[in-house]
Coordinates of C-alpha atoms in Angstrom, one line a residue:
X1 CA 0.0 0.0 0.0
X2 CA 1.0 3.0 -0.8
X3 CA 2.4 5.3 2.0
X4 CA 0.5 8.6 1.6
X5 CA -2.6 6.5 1.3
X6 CA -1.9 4.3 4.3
X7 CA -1.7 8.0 6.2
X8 CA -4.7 9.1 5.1
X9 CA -6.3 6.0 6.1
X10 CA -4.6 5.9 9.4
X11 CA -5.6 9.6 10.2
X12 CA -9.1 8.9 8.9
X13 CA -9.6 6.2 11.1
X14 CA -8.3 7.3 14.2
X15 CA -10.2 10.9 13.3
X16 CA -13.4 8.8 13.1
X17 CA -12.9 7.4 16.6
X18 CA -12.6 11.4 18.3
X19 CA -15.2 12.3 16.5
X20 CA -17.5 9.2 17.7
X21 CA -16.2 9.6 21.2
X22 CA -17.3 13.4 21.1
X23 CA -20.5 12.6 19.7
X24 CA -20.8 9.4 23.0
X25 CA -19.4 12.2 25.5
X26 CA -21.6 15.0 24.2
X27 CA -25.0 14.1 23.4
X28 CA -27.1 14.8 26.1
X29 CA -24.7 18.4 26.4
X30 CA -27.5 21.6 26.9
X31 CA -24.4 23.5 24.4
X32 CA -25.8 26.9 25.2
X33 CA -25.9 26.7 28.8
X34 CA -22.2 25.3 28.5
X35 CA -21.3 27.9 27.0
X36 CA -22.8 30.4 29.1
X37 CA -21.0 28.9 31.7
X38 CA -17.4 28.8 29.7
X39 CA -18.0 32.5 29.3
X40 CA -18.5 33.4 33.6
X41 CA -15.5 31.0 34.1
X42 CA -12.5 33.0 35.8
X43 CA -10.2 33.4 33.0
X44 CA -7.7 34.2 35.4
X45 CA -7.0 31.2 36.7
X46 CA -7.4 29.8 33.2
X47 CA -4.6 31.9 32.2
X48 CA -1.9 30.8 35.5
X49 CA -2.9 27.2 34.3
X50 CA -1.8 28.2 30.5
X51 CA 1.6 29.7 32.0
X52 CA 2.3 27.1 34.0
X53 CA 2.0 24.6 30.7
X54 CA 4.5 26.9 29.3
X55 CA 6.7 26.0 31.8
X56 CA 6.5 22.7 31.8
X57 CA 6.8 22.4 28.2
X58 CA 10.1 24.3 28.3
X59 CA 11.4 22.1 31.3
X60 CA 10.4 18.8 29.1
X61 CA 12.5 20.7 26.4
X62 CA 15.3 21.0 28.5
X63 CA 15.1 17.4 30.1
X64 CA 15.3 15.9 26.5
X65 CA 18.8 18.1 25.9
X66 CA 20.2 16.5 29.2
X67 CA 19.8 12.9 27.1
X68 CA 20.6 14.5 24.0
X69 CA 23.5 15.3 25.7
X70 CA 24.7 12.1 27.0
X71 CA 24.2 10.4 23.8
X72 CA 25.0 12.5 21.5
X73 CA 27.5 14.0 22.6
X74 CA 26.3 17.1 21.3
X75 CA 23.6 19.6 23.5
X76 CA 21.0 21.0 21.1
X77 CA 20.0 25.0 21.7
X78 CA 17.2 25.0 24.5
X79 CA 14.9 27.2 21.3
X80 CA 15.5 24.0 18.6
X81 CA 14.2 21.4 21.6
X82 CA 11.3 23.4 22.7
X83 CA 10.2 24.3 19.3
X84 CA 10.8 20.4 17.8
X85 CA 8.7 19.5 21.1
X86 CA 5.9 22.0 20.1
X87 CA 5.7 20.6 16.1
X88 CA 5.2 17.1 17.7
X89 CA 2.4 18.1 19.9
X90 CA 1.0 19.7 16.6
X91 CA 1.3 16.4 15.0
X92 CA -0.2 14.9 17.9
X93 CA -3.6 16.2 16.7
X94 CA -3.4 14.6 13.4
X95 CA -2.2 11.4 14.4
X96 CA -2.2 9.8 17.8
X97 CA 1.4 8.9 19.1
X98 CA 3.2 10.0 15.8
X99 CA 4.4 13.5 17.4
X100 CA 7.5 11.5 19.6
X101 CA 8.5 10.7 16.1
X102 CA 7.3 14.0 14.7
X103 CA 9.5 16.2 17.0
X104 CA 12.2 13.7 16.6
X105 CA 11.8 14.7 12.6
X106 CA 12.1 18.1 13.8
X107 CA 15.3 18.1 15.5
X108 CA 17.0 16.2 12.9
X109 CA 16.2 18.7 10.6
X110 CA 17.2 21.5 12.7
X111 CA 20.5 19.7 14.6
X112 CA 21.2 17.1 12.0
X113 CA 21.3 14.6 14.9
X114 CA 20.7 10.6 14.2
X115 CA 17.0 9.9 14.4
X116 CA 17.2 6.5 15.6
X117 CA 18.9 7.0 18.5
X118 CA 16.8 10.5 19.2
X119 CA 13.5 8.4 19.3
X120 CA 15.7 6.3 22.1
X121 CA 15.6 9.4 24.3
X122 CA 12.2 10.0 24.1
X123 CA 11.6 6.5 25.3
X124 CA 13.8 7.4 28.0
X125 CA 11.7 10.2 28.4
X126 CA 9.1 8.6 28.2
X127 CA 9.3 5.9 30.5
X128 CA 10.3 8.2 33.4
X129 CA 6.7 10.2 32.8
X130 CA 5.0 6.5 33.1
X131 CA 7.0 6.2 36.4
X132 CA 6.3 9.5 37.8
X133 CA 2.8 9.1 36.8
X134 CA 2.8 5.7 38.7
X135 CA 4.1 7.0 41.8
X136 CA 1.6 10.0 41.8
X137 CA -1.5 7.2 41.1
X138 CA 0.1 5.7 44.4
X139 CA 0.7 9.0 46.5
X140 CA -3.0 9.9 45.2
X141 CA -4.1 6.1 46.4
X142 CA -2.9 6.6 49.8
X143 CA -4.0 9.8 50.3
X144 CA -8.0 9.8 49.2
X145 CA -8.1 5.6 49.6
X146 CA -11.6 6.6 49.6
X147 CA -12.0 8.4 46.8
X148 CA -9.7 6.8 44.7
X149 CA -10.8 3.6 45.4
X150 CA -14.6 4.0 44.7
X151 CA -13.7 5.5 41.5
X152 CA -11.2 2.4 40.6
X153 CA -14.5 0.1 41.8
X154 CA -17.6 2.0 40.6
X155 CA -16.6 3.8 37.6
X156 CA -13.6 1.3 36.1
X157 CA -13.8 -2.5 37.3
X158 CA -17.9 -2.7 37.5
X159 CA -18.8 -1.4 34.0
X160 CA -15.5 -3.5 32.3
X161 CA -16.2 -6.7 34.3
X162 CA -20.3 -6.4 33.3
X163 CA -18.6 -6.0 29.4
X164 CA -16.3 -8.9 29.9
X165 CA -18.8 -11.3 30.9
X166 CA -21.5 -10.3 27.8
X167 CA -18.7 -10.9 25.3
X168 CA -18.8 -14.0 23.5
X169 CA -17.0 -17.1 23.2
X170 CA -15.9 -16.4 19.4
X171 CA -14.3 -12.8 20.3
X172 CA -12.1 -14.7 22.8
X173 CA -10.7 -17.0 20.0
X174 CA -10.2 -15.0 17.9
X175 CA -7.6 -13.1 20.0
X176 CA -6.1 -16.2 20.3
X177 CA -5.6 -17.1 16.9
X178 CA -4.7 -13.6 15.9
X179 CA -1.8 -13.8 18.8
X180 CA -0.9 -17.6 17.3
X181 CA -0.4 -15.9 14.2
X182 CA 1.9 -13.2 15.4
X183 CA 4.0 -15.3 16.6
X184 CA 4.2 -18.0 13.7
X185 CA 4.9 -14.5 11.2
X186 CA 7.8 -13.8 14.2
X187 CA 9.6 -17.2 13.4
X188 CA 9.5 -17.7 10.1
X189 CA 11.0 -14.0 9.8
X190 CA 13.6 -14.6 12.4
X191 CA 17.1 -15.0 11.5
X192 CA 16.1 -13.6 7.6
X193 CA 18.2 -10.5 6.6
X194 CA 16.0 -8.6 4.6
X195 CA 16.1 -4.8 4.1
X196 CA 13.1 -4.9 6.5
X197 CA 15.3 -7.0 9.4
X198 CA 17.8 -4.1 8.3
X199 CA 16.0 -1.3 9.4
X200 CA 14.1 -2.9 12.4
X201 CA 17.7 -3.8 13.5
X202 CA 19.0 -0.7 13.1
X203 CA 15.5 1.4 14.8
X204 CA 16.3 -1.1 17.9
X205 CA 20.2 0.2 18.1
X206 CA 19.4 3.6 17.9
X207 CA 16.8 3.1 21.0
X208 CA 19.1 1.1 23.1
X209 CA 21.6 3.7 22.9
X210 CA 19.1 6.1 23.5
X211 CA 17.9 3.9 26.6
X212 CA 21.8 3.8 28.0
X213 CA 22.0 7.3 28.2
X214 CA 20.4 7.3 31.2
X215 CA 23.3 5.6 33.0
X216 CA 25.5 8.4 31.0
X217 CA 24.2 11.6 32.4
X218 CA 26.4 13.7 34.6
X219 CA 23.5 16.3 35.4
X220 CA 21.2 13.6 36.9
X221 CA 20.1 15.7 39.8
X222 CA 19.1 18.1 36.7
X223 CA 17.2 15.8 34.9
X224 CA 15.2 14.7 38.2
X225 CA 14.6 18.5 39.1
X226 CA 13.3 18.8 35.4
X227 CA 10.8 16.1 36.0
X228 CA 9.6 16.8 39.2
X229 CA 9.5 20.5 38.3
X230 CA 7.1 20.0 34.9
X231 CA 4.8 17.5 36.8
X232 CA 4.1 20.0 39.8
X233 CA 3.1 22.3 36.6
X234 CA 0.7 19.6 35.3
X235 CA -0.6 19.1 38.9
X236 CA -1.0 22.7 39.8
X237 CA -2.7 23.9 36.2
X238 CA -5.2 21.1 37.4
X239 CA -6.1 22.8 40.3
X240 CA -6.0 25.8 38.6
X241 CA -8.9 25.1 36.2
X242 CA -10.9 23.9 39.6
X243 CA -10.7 27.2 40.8
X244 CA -11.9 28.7 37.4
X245 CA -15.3 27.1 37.8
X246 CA -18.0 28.2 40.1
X247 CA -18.7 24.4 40.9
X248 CA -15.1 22.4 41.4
X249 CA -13.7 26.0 43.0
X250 CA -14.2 24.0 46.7
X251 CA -11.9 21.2 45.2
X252 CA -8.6 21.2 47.0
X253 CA -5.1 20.6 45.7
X254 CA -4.9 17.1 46.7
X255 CA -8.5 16.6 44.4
X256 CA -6.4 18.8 41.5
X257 CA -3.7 15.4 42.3
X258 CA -6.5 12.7 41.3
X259 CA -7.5 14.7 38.8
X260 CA -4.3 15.0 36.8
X261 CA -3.5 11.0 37.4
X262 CA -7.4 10.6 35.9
X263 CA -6.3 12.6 33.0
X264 CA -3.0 11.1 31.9
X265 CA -5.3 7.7 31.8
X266 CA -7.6 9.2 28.9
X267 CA -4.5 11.4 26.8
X268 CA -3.2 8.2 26.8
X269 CA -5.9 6.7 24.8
X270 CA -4.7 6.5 21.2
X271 CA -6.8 9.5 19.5
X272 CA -6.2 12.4 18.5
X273 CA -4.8 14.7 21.5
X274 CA -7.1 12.2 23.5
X275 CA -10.7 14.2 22.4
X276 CA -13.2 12.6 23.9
X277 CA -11.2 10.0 25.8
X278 CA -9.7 13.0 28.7
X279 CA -13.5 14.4 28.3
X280 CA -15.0 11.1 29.3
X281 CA -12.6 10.0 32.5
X282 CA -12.1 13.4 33.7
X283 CA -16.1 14.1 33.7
X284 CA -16.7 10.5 35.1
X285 CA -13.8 11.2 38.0
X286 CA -15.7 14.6 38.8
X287 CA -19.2 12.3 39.3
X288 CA -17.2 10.9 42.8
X289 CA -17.6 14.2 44.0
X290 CA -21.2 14.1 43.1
X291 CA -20.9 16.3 40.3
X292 CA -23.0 16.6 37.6
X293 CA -21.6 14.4 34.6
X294 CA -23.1 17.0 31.8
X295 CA -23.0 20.2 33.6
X296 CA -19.9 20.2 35.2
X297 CA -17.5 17.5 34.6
X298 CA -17.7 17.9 30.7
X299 CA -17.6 21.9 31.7
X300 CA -14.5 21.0 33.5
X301 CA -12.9 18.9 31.0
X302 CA -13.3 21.3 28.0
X303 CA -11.7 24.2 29.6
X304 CA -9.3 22.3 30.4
X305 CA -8.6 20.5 27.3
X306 CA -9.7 22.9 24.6
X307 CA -7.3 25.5 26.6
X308 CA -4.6 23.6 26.3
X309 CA -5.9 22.7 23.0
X310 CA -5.9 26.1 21.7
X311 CA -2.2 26.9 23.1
X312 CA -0.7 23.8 21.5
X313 CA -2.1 24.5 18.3
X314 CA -0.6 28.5 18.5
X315 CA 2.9 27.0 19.6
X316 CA 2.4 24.6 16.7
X317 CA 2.2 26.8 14.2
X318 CA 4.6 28.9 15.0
X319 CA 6.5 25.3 15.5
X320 CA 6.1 25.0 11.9
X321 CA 8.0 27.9 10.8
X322 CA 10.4 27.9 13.0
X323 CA 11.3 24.3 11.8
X324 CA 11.6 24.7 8.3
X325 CA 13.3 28.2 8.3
X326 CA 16.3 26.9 10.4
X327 CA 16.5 24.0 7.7
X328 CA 15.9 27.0 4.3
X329 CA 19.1 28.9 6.0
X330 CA 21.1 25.6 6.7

């Protein structure tokens, strides 16, 4: 298949999902009484939460120079990072997941730095935000055990174990057949050098480097102020957004906490800058504190989003040029 056309397809596909989540998430949504309530939100607040994701994004910028750094052997300019960091979030929105390779893109084109073993660092990166997001579900566990635990039991295990046990025998082997297969294509491939074995080869040197680098850094405590430094961001914006809203304003910090480890579970969801999916879980989360579902957790999670939303896409754009100027004067 042709590679343009499997893109389309891809971004079709995955646009299809948003949109079908949206339309799920939304359809009971009174649109002009949300609005009227966007409008006598506290844009003040709003506008701490969108400086504070300006921070962030510039510490994650410099966190990826540190492993840069130690693999390359060569520090990118803090401006190249940032803005290569922006044009993947950009991408982000056309195709789920694709921005780590996006921005990677970007900073080849900018530092003329190996892409393999870039996309290494940002599963460095990467894994580190996966840890840090696991140790806040646990801090956030311990401290609301009430809280966190009805949502885990009510909202999450209930509705999937009710799903689980309506699904029928065929769905089950099918999965299994589809997995025999993987593994039969795996062993009749292995050991074949092929320019396909070539590259796959080659994409898994570049990330192990990438993944050594950790071991390599001399500005460790850095790289650990870095991460703890954009993840109070995230946490704090949270709150901030609370406090926007007539409604959450009564949630404290430690709420803004399970609120942020709630979100990271839906932009992880593989659509497009996670629409619908971070509407759906943040709104749902909100229902614990019995909140409306309509009127104020979906209220909640498109200010928060669409916020964000907006200043990625402004960033991105400017991404954009930024980008391919640097490359024109190279």
């Amino acid at each position: 298949m042709d590679k343009s056309l499997s893109k389309t397809i891809s971004y079709i596909v995955f646009a299809l999902i948003g949109v079908g989540l949206l339309f799920f998430v939304f359809k009971d949504v009174d649109f002009s009484a949300m609005w009227n309530d966007i409008l006598h939100a506290n844009f003040l607040w709003i506008g701490f939460a969108l400086i504070l994701a300006m921070i962030a994004y510039l510490c994650r910028a410099a966190r990826w120079n540190l492993l840069i750094e130690a693999t390359c052997d060569h520090k990118p300019t803090l401006a190249n990072a940032f803005w290569a960091e922006m044009f993947g979030y950009f991408a982000n929105l056309a195709l789920p997941r694709v921005g780590e390779i996006a921005r990677c893109g970007a900073l080849k084109r900018t530092e003329n730095l190996p892409f393999d073993t870039l996309v290494g660092t940002v599963i460095v990166e990467r894994a580190f935000d996966v840890l840090v997001t696991l140790i806040l579900a646990c801090i956030t566990f311990f401290l609301q055990i009430d809280l966190f635990g009805a949502f885990i039991t009510e909202k999450v295990l209930a509705p999937t174990a009710e799903r689980f046990s309506s699904v029928s025998l065929s769905v089950y082997v099918f999965a299994v057949v589809a997995l025999l297969l993987l593994v039969i294509i795996f062993f009749v491939f292995k050991g074949k050098e092929n320019v396909v074995v070539t590259k796959i080869k080659s994409f898994v040197k570049g990330i192990l480097e990438g993944l050594s680098s950790v071991y390599k850094l001399e500005k460790r405590g850095w790289f650990i102020f870095y991460t703890i430094t954009l993840w109070v961001c995230y946490w704090i914006m949270t709150w901030f957004v609370c406090l926007a809203l007539p409604a959450t304003a009564h949630l404290g910090i430690d709420d803004g906490l399970f609120l942020l480890v709630v979100g990271s579970i839906g932009m992880a969801v593989p659509v497009q800058g996670g629409i619908g999916a971070y509407h759906y879980i943040v709104a749902l989360a909100l229902t614990i504190y019995n909140l409306d579902f309509n009127s104020v957790g979906l209220l909640y999670a498109t200010i928060s989003h669409e916020s964000q939303l907006i200043l990625e896409i402004l960033l991105g754009l400017v991404s954009l040029c930024f980008v391919f100027r640097k490359k024109q004067n190279k």
